Every structure is written in C-alpha cells, then in structure tokens.
Coordinates of C-alpha atoms and ligand atoms in Angstrom, one line a residue:
X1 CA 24.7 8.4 -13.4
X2 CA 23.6 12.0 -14.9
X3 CA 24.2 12.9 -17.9
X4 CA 26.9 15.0 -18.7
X5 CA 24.9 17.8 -20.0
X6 CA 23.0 17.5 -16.5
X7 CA 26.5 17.5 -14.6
X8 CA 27.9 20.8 -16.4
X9 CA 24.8 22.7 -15.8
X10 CA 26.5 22.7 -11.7
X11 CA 30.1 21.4 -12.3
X12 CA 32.5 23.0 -15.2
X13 CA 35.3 20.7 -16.3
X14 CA 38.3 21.7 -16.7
X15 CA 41.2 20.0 -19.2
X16 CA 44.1 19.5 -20.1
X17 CA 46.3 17.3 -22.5
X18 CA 49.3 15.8 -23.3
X19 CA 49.9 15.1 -26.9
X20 CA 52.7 11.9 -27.7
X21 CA 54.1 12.3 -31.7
X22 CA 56.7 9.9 -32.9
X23 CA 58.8 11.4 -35.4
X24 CA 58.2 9.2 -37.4
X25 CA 59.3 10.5 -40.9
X26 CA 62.7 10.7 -39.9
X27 CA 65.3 7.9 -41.1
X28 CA 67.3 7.3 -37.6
X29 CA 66.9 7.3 -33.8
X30 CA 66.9 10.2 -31.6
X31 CA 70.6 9.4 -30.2
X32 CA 71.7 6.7 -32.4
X33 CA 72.1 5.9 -36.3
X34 CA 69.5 2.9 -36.0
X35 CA 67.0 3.1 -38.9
X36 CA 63.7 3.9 -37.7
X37 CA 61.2 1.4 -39.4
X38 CA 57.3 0.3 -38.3
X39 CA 56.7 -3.7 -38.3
X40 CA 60.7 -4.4 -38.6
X41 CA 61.9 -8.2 -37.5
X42 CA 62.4 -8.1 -33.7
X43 CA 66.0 -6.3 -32.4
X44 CA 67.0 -5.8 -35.7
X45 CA 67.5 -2.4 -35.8
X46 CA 69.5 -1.6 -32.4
X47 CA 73.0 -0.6 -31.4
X48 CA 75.1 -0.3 -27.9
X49 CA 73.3 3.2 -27.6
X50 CA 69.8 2.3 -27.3
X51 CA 70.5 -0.7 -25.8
X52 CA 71.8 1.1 -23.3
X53 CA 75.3 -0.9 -23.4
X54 CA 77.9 0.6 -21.2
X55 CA 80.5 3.5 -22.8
X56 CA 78.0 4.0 -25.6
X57 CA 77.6 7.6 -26.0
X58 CA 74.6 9.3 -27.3
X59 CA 74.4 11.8 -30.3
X60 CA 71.6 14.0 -30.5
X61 CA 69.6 13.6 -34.1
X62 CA 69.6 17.4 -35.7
X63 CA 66.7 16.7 -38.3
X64 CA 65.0 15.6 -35.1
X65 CA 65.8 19.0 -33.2
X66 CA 64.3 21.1 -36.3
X67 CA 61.1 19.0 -36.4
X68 CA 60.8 19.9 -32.4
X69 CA 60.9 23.8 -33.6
X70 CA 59.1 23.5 -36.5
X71 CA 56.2 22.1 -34.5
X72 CA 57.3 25.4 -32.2
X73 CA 56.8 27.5 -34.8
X74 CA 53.3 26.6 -35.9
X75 CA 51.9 26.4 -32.6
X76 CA 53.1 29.6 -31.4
X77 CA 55.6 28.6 -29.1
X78 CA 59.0 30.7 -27.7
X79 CA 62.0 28.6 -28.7
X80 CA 64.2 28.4 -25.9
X81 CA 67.9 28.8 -27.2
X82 CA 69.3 27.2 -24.4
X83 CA 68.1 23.9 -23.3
X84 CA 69.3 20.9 -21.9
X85 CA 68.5 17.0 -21.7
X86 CA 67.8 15.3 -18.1
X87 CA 67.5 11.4 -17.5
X88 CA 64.1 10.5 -15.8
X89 CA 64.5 7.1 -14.0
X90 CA 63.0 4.7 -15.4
X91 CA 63.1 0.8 -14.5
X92 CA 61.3 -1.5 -16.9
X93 CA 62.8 -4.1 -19.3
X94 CA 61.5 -2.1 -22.4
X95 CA 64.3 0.8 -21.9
X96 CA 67.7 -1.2 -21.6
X97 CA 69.3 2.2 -20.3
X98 CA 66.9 2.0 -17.2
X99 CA 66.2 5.7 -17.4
X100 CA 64.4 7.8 -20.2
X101 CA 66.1 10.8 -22.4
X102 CA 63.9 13.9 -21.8
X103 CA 64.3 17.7 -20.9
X104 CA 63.9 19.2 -18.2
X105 CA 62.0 22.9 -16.9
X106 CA 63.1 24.5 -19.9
X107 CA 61.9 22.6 -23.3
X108 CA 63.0 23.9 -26.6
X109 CA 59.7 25.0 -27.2
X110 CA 57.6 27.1 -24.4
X111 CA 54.4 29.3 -24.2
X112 CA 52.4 28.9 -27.0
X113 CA 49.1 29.0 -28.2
X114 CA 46.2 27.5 -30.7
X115 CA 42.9 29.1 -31.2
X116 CA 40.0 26.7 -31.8
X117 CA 37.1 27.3 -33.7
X118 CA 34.1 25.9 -32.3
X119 CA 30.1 25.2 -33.9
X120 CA 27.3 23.5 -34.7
X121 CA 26.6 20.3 -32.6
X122 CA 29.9 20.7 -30.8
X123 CA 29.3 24.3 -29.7
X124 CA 26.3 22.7 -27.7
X125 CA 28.9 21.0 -24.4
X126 CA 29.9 24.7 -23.6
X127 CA 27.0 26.9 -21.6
X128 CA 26.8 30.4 -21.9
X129 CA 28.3 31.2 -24.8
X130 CA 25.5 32.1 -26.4
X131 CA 24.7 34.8 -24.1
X132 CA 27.4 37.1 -26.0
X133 CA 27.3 39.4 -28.4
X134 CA 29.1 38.2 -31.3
X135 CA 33.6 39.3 -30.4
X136 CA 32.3 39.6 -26.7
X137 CA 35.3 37.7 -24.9
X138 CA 34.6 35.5 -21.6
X139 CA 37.5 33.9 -20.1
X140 CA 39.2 32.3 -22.9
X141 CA 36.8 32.2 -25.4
X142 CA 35.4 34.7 -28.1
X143 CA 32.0 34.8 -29.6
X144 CA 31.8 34.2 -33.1
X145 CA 29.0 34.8 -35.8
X146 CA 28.0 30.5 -35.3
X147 CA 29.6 29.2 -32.3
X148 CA 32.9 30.7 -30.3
X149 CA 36.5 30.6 -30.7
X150 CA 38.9 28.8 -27.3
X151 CA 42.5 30.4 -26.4
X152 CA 44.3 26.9 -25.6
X153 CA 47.9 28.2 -24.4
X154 CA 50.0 25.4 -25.0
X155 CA 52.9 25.1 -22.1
X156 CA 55.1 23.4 -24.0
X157 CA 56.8 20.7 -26.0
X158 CA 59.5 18.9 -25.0
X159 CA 61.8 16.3 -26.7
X160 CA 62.1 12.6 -25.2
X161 CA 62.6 9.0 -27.0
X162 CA 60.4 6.6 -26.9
X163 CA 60.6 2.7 -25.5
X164 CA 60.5 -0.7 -26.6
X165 CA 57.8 -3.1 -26.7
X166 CA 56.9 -6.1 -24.3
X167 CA 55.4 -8.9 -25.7
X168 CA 53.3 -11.3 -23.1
X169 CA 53.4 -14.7 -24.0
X170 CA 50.3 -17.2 -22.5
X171 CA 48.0 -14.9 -21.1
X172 CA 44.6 -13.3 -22.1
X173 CA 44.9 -10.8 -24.9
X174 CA 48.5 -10.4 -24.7
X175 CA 48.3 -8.9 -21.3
X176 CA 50.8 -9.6 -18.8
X177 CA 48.5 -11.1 -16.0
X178 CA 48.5 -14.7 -16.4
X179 CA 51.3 -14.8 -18.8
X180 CA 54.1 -17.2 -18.8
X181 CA 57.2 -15.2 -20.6
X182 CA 57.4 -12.1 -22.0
X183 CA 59.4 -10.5 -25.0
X184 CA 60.9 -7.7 -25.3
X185 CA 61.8 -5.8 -29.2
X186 CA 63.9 -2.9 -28.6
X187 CA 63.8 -1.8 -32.5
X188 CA 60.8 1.3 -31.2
X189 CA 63.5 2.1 -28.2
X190 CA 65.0 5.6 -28.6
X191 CA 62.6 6.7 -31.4
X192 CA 62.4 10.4 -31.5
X193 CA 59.2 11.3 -29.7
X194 CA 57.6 14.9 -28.5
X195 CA 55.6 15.7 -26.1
X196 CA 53.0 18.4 -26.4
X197 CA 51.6 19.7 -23.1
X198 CA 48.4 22.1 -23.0
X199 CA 47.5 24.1 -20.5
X200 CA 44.5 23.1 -18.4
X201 CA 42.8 25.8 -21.0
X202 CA 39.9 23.2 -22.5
X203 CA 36.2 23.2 -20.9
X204 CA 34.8 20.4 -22.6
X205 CA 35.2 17.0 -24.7
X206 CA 34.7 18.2 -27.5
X207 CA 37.2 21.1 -27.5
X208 CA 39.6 18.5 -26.5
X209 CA 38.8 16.5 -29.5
X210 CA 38.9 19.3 -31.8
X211 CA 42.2 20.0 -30.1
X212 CA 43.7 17.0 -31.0
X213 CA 42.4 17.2 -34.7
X214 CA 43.5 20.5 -35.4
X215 CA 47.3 19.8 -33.8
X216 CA 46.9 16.4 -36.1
X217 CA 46.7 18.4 -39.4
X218 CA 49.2 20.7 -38.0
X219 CA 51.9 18.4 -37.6
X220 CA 50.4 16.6 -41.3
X221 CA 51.0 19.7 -42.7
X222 CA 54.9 20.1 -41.4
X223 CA 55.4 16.6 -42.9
X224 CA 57.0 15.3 -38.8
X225 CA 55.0 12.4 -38.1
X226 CA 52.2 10.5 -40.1
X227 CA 49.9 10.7 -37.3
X228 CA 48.4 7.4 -37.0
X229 CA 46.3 6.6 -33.9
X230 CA 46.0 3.6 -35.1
X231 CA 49.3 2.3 -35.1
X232 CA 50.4 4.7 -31.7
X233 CA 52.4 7.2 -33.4
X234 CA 50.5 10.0 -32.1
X235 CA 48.3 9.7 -28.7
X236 CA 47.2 11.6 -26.0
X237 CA 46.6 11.4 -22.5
X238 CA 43.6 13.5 -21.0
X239 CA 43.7 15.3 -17.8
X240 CA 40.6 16.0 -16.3
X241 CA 39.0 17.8 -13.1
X242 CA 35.7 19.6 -11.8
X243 CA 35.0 22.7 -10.3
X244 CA 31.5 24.2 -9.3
X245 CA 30.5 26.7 -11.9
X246 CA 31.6 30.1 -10.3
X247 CA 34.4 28.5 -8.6
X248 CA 38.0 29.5 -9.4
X249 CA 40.0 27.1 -7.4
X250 CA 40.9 23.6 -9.6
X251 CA 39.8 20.5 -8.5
X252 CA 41.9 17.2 -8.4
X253 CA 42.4 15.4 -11.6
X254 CA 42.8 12.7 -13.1
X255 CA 44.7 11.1 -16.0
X256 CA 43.3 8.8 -18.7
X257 CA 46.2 7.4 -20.4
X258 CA 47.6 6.2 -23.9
X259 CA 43.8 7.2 -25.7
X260 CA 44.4 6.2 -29.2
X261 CA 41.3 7.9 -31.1
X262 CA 39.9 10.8 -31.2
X263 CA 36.0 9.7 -30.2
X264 CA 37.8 7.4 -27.6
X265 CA 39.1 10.7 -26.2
X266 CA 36.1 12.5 -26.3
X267 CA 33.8 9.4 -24.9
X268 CA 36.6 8.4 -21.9
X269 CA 36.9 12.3 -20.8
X270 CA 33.1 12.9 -20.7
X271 CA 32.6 9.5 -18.6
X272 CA 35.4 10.8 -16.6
X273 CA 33.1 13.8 -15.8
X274 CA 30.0 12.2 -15.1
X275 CA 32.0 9.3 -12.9
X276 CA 33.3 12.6 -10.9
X277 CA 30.3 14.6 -10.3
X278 CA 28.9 11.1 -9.0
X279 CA 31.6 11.1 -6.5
X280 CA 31.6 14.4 -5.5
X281 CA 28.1 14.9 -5.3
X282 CA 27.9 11.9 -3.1
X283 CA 30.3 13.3 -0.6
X284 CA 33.3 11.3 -2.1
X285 CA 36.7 12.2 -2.8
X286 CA 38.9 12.3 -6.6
X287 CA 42.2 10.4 -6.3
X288 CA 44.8 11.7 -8.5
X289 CA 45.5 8.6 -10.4
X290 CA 46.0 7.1 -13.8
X291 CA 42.5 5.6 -15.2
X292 CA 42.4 3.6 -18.3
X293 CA 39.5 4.2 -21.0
X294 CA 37.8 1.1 -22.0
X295 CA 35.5 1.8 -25.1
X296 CA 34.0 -2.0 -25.0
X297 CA 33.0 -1.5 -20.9
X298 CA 31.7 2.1 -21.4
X299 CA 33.9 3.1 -18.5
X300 CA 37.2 4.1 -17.1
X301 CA 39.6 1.9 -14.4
X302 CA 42.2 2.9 -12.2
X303 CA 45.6 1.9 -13.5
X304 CA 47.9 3.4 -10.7
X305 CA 47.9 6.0 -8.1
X306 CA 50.1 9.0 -9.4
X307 CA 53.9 9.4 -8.5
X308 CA 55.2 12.5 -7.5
X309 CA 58.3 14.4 -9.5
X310 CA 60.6 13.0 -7.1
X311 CA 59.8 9.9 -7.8
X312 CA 61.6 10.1 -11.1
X313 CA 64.8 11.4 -10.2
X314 CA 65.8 14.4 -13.1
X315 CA 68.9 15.0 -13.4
X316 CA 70.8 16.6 -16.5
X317 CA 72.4 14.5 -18.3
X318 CA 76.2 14.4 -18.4
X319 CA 76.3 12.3 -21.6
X320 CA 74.9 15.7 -23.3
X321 CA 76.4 18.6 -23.8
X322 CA 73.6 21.7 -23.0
X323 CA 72.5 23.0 -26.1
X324 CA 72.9 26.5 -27.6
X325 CA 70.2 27.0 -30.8
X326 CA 71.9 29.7 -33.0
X327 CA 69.4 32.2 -34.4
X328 CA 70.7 31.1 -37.7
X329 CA 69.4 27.8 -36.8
X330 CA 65.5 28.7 -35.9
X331 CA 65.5 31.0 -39.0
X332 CA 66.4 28.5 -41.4
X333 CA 63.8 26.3 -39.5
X334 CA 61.3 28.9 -39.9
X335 CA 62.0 29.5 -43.8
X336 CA 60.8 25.7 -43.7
X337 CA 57.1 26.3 -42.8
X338 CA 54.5 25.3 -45.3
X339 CA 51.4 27.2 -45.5
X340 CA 49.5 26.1 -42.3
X341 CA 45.8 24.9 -41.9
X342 CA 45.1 28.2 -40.5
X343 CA 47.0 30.3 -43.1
X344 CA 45.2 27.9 -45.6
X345 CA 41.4 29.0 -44.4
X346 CA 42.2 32.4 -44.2
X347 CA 43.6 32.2 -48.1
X348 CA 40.4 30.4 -49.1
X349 CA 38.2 33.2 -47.7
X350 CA 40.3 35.7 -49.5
X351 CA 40.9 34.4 -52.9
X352 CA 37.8 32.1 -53.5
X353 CA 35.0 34.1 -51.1
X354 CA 34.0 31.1 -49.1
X355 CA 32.9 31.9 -45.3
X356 CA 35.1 31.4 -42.6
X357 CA 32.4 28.5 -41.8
X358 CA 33.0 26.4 -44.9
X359 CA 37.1 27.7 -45.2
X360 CA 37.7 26.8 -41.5
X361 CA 35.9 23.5 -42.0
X362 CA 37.7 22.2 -46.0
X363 CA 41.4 22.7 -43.6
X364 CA 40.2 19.8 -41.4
X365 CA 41.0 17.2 -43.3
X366 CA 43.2 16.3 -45.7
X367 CA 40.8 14.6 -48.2
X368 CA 38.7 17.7 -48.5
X369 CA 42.0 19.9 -48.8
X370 CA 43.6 17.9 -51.6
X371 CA 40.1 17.6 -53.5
X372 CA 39.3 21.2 -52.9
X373 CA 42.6 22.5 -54.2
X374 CA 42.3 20.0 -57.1
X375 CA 39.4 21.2 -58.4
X376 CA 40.0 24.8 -58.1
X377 CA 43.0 24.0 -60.1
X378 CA 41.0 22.4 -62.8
X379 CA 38.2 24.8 -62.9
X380 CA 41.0 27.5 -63.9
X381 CA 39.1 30.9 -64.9
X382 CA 35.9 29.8 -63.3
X383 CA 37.7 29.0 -60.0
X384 CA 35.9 31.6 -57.7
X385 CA 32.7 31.3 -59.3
X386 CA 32.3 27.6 -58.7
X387 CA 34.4 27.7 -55.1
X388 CA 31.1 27.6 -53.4
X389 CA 29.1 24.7 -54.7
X390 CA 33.1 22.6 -55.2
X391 CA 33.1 23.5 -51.1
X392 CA 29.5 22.3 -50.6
X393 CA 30.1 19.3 -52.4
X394 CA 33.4 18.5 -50.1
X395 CA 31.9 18.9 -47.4
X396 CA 28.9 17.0 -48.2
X397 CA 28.9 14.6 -50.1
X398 CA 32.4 13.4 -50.3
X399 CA 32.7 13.7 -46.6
X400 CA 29.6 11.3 -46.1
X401 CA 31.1 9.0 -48.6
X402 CA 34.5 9.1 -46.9
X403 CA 33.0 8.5 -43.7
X404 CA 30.3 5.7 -44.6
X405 CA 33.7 3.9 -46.1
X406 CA 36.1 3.8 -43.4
X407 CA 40.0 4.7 -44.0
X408 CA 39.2 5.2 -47.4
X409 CA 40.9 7.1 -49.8
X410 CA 39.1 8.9 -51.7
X411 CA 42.0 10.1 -53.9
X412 CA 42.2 6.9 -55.5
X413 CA 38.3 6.3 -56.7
X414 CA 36.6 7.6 -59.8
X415 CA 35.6 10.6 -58.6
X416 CA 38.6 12.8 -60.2
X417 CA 38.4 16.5 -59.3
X418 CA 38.2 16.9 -63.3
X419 CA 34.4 15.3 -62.6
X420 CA 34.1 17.5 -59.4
X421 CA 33.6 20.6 -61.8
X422 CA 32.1 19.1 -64.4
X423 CA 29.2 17.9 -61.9
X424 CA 29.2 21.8 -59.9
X425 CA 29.2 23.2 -63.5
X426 CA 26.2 21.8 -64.7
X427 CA 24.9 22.5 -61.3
X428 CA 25.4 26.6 -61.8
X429 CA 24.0 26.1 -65.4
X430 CA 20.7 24.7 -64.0
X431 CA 21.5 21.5 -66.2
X432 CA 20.3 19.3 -63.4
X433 CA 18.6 19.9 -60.0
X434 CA 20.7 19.7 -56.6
X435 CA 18.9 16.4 -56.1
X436 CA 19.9 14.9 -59.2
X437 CA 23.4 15.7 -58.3
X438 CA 23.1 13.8 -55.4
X439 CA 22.7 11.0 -57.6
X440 CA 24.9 12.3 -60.2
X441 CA 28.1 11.9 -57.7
X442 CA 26.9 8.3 -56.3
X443 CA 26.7 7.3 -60.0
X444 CA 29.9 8.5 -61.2
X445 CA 31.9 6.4 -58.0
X446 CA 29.6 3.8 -59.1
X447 CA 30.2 3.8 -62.6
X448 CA 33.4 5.4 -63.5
X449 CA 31.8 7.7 -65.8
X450 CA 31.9 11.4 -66.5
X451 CA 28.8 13.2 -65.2
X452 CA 27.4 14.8 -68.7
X453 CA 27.4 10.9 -69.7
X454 CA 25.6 10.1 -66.7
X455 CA 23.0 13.1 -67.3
X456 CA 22.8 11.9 -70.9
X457 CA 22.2 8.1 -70.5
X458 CA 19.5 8.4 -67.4
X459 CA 17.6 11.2 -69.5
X460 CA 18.4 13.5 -66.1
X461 CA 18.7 17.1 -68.2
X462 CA 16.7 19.2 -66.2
X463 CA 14.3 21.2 -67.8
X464 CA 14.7 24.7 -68.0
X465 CA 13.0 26.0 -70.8
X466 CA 10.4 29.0 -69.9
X467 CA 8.1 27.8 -72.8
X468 CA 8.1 24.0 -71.9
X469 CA 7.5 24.9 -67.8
X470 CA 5.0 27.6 -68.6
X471 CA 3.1 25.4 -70.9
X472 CA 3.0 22.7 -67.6
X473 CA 2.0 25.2 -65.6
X474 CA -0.9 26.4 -67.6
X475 CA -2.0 22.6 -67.7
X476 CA -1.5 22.1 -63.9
X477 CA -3.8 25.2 -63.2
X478 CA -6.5 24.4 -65.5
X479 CA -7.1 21.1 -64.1
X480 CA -7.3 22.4 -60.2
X481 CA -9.5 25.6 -60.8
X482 CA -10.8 25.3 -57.0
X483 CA -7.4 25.0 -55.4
X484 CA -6.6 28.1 -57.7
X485 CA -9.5 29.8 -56.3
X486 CA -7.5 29.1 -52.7
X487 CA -4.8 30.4 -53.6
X488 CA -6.1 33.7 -54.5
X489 CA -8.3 33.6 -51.4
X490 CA -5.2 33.6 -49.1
X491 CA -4.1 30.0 -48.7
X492 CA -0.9 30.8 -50.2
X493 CA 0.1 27.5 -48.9
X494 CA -0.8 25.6 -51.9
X495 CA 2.0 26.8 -53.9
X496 CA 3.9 23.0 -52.8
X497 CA 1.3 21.7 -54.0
X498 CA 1.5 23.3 -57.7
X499 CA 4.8 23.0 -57.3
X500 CA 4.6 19.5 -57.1
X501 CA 2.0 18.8 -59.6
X502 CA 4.5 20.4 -62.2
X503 CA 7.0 17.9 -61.0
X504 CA 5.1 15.2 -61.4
X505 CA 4.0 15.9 -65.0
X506 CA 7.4 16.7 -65.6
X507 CA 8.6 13.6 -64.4
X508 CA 11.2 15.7 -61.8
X509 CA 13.2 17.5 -64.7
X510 CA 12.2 20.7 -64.1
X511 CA 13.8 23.3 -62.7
X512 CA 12.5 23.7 -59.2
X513 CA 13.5 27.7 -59.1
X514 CA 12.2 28.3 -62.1
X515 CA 8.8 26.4 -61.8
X516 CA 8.2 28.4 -58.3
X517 CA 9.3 31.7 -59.9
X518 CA 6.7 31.5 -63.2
X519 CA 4.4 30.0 -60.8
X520 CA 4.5 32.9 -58.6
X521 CA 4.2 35.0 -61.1
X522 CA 1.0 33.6 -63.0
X523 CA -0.9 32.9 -59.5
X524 CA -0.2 37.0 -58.4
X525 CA -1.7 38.7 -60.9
Ligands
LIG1 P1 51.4 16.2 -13.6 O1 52.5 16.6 -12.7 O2 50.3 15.4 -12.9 O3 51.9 15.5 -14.9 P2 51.1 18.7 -14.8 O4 51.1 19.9 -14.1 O5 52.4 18.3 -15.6 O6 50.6 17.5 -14.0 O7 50.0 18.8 -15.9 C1 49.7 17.7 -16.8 C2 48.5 18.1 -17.6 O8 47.3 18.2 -16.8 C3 48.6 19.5 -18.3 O9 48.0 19.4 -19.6 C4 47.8 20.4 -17.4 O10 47.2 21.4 -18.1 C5 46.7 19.5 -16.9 N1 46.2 19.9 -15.6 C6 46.9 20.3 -14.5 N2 46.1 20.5 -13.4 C7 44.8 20.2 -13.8 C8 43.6 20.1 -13.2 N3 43.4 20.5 -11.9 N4 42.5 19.7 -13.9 C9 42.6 19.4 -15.2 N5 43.8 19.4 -15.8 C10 44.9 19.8 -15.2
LIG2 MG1 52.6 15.0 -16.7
LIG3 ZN1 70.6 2.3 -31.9

C-alpha cells in the first residue's frame, strides 16, 4: 500500500464525524429518575420507563436539555426553539423499549461552527497551504503566520439516550461468536447522550484529531460529561471518502465506528485512506459500509453494509409532547457559559503577551491550563514578566513529563506552581542556565524540594559575575594564542570553541550569554 502522504498528493480526503457524549455529570436518566452511576451492580438502577415496561411514560430530564444548549452555545450552533423527539426502531436486547429516543430533522442545536488551529508536524497532512500568503483564504481554511486555521461547520447536535450493555458469556474475548449465554445490564439504558455531527468539512487525520480534542476540552470546560475515552463516555465515529484533487463531486464513504482514542482515530482514518486509494486505483469500487478499526491488526474490517433511513422507521413520538424553548430559557442557559478554551487563549495573549502559538497551545489541556493559571496567580506582580518562560516550561517540560507518565496527574506531585516560579525566577535572574533548569525541574519531582535548595545543595549557581568570567576568558585566550590568531584571520567559527573552553574551566556555571557577549567583545577589537 502507498503511503498516505503518496495517496494525497492525487486523492484529497474528505471527513466527517460524529461525536457520542454521555452526560455523564448529571444525577438521573434522560426520561426517568434512575440514578446515573459508572460500574453500578447489574439492573440496579432501572425502572418501568427504561425498561421499557408497558404504560410507563417518559419525562424529559431539563438539566439534560440545558447541557444540550450549552454545548449549542459554545460551538456556535442556532438553537431550534421548536423541536420534537422521534423513536428510531431499534430491535436488540440492550434497549427493552425496542426502539431508541432521538430527534428528528430539526435538533435543538443546528448550524454551527469550530475554527481549528493547525501547525507544526500536523500542518504537514494538508498540501498547499503553504502556497498562501499569510490571511489568504482557500476553501475553508485560512493561512496563518505558522500553519492555517480549518472552518469545521458543525450540522448539528441532537439529543438521544443511550443502551444497555450485553455481556457474552463462553466465547473469545467476550465476543458474542462462540458464546454460550449472554447478559444483559440495563443500568447504562436511557442515559442522556448527544450526538455531535460535523459537516464533511475536515481534509485530513489530523484535523479530525484535533477536532475531537478541541470539542473534548470544550465540553470539559461546560462541566457536561467527563470525557473519558477510556471508559466510552465520549467516542466518535469517522466518516471518510476520496476525491481526485480538483474534483468537486464526493466520493462514497465509509464509517469507522465506536473509535475510542484519539490516535486510534487518527491511525484507523488514515488507513482508511490508503485501503481506498488501493481500491480505486486498482479499478475497484468503495462500499458504503461500517468498518471496524483494529489498532493490534494495523487495519480496518467491514462490520455491516449500511442501512438506509427507512430502515429505521422515525416517527415522532406520541409519548412526548413537542417542545417549545422559551427565550427566557436559552438566556439563562447562556448566562451559564464559563470562559471557553478559545476565550481563554485569546485572554492570555492580551493580559500576559504570550503568542497566539504558545496561548492557543496552554488551552489544550487541562494540566497545562490549571498549572498555567496557578502560577500566574502565585507570581502576582511579576505575572506578565515571567508568563513567557511559566508557558515554556508548560509546554515543555511538564508536558513531556505528563506524557512519558501516562494518565498522570500532575496536580498531585511535588512540582507545586509555588516551585514553577521560583524555578522561571531564577531562570530570568540568570541564577542558573536553561540547561540546569532542565535538571532543576527533574530534581524537584524527584526530590520534593524547593528549587533554590536544589541550586544550593548541587553547587548549580551559575556564574554571572563579569570579573570572574572575564578573568576565564583572559586565561582561555592566553593558552590558545594560534586559534586566537584564527579568529582574527576570519574563522569566526571558533567562537564555540572559546566558548566552550570557558565552560569547561568553569565547570558549566557560567553564564552562557554572558561568556559569548565579553567574548565577543575581547576577540573584536
Ligand atoms: P449517514 O446517512 O450515512 O449517516 P450523514 O449524511 O448523516 O450520513 O453523514 C454522516 C457523517 O458523514 C457526517 O459527519 C457527514 O459530514 C459525513 N459525510 C457525509 N458524506 C460524506 C462523504 N462523501 N465523505 C466523507 N464524509 C461524509
Ligand atoms: Mg449517521
Ligand atoms: Zn429508569
């Protein structure tokens, strides 16, 4: 198979997703009062309504409607005032009711939009965009100053509930084939769920992935759902076709279901490319079907050939009265938003200076958020000043550390943001070098210890005295009078060398910018 970067120099992809959230921070079902609880005993929490019992009538959850346009709100989205709910048929023993709870054309939250930033390695999937000037537009995306910004129009997001769980008793991996029995625990059945859709706006894996990132933190932020792949409560499932590059008409897609990680989604879609192009380009034809993402295999399976609308039988349902959002209503909602990633960036470039590079890049995750904000806190006065180097070292180092340790939280270790501004403070004071505070930081998680004590015990002070360096110097220059001769004869080169002479005879205390600035100076004249 090519490569994909070898298949979207002909072929451009074109994607779209469907985002799953449980709503998982509220305390009841979407139709019933049955407590809503992960890893509960079997059945424990269900009632006539979600199992479906006949005469049970269903009552729609209100804190469950505001999260819906909440998640309107901060994505941009029209809410439709008047809505309805519609049964999709449904027959499997996880939904006792035999049909699912969902909405129908109109959702309660329509036509809205994300902007993605896009750089570095990332940036590299999409072609072209390099070719424009920095605010040229092409199609939906914008040239920025270090990669390009995507228009993602979002169609919309609809309310449903979600279904129980089968257990398969006897066969291989708990999978049905080859099993003897099966369970069935309806305690997940009629848990409030939405369902985001995009619009087939995305061009490559990566802006899928940064996609479902950015809507991740979104949805963090409002405090709806916690989010966890892991445990299913928020998944996606990635559409995916290819045209020829030029070409305006879609090609046939197909649907990789249930992806539960965000490098599973990026990985499944861009073998979903290069399986296409193979096809195509041998003559073949795409089936729109469902495939299946297997990360172990390296490669995608068909899990069924699609069913058409009809299939499902909508209806409205007659259980439910249609609904009629008062403006009142979305107001009040809207007087709810917190301060959104976005909103967040754009306040870091204003009060603390940092580039829309570094600001857009602290709002992706919540570690880097929490310690950023910490430490600006703690830094007080000196807040803008050291915003930069607290950034850089969120970014850096405490992003590598969080990501060398898996699901850690990095909250909870020694590294207080107290230490965080004690380290950049002695940083901007040219106490130690940047390379010592590489060490510094490792240290202080190591040791639980402030980072002047750490500076103190390992004897780390840098050395910034003129007199001290200049006397070093001198030394360093006397004992290399040819190289000096070198120098001044146009291999200006040899400055590293100097340079590190110095070091060395200062055992790598002294202050690197101020060793190459008196060097400078005493070689020029
Ligand atoms: P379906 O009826 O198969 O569910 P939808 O029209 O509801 O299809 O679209 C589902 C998702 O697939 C949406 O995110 C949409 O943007 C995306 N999509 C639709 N057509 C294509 C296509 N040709 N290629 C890639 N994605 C597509
Ligand atoms: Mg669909
Ligand atoms: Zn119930």
């Amino acid at each position: 198979m090519k490569t994909m970067e070898e298949v979207l120099q002909d072929w451009e992809a074109v994607i779209g997703l469907e985002v799953h959230c449980e709503l998982t921070k509220l305390e009841t079902k979407m139709f019933c009062g049955c407590k809503l609880e992960f890893g509960a005993e079997p059945n424990t929490h269900t009632c006539p309504v979600c199992l479906g019992l006949p005469g049970a009538l269903p009552v729609p959850n209100r804190a469950a409607i505001q999260s819906i346009v909440l998640a309107g709100l901060a994505t941009n989205c029209d809410i439709e005032k008047h809505t309805m709910f519609y049964r999709k048929g449904y027959m499997y023993p996880d939904m006792a009711k035999n049909f699912q709870t969902t909405q129908g054309p109109k959702a309660f939250c329509m036509r809205g939009h994300l902007d993605l930033s896009v750089d570095g390695r990332g940036a590299q999937e999409r072609l072209f965009w390099s070719d424009l000037a920095e605010g040229e537009q092409s199609e939906n995306m914008t040239r920025t100053a270090d990669g390009y910004v995507a228009h993602v129009g979002i169609t919309r997001i609809h309310m449903e509930e979600d279904a129980g769980k089968m257990v398969h008793i006897g066969g291989g991996e708990g999978r049905i084939a080859g099993a003897t029995h099966s369970l069935v625990d309806y305690n997940r059945a009629g848990t409030p769920l939405i369902e985001l859709v995009t619009e087939p706006d995305l061009r490559t894996p990566e802006e899928a992935r940064l996609f479902m990132q950015k809507l991740r933190q979104i949805f963090l932020t409002l405090g709806i759902s916690d989010c966890s792949m892991e445990e299913g409560s928020l998944r996606a499932d990635g559409n995916v076709s290819l045209r020829r590059r030029g070409a305006k008409e879609f090609g046939t897609k197909t649907e990789l279901k249930n992806i539960n990680s965000f490098k599973n989604l990026h990985d499944g879609l861009a073998y979903e490319i290069c399986r296409q192009a193979e096809v195509l380009e041998e003559g073949g034809q795409i089936y729109q079907e469902t495939r299946h993402w297997d990360p172990s295999k390296k490669r995608t399976i068909v899990m069924r050939v699609k069913e058409t609308a009809d299939d499902y039988r909508m209806f409205p349902d007659p259980d439910l009265a249609p609904y009629d959002l008062t403006d009142e209503f979305i107001e009040s909602v809207r007087a709810k938003l917190p301060e959104l990633p976005d909103e967040r960036a754009a306040r870091y470039e204003r009060d603390f200076g940092l580039t829309p590079y570094d600001a857009r890049h602290l709002v992706e995750h919540r570690f880097t958020v929490e310690f950023f904000e910490a430490a600006c806190a703690a830094a007080g006065d000196r807040a803008r000043e050291l915003a930069k180097p607290l950034a850089n070292l969120a970014l850096n180092d405490i992003t590598a550390y969080v990501n060398a340790g898996e699901g850690i939280d990095f909250a909870s270790t020694p590294f207080t943001p107290e230490r965080g501004v004690a380290l950049v403070s002695l940083l901007a004071e040219d106490a130690i070098s940047s390379k010592q505070a590489k060490e510094v930081f490792a240290a202080v998680l190591d040791e639980d210890k402030d980072p002047a004590a750490i500076v103190e015990e390992r004897g780390m002070k840098q050395v910034s005295d003129t007199g001290a360096i200049e006397a070093v110097i001198d030394e360093v220059l006397a004992a290399n009078p040819d190289k000096v001769e070198q120098y001044k004869g146009g291999k200006t080169g040899l400055i590293g060398f100097f340079v590190g002479q110095c070091m060395k005879a200062m055992k790598g205390q002294g202050n690197p910018k101020l060793i190459n600035e008196l060097l400078a100076s005493k070689l020029n004249v």
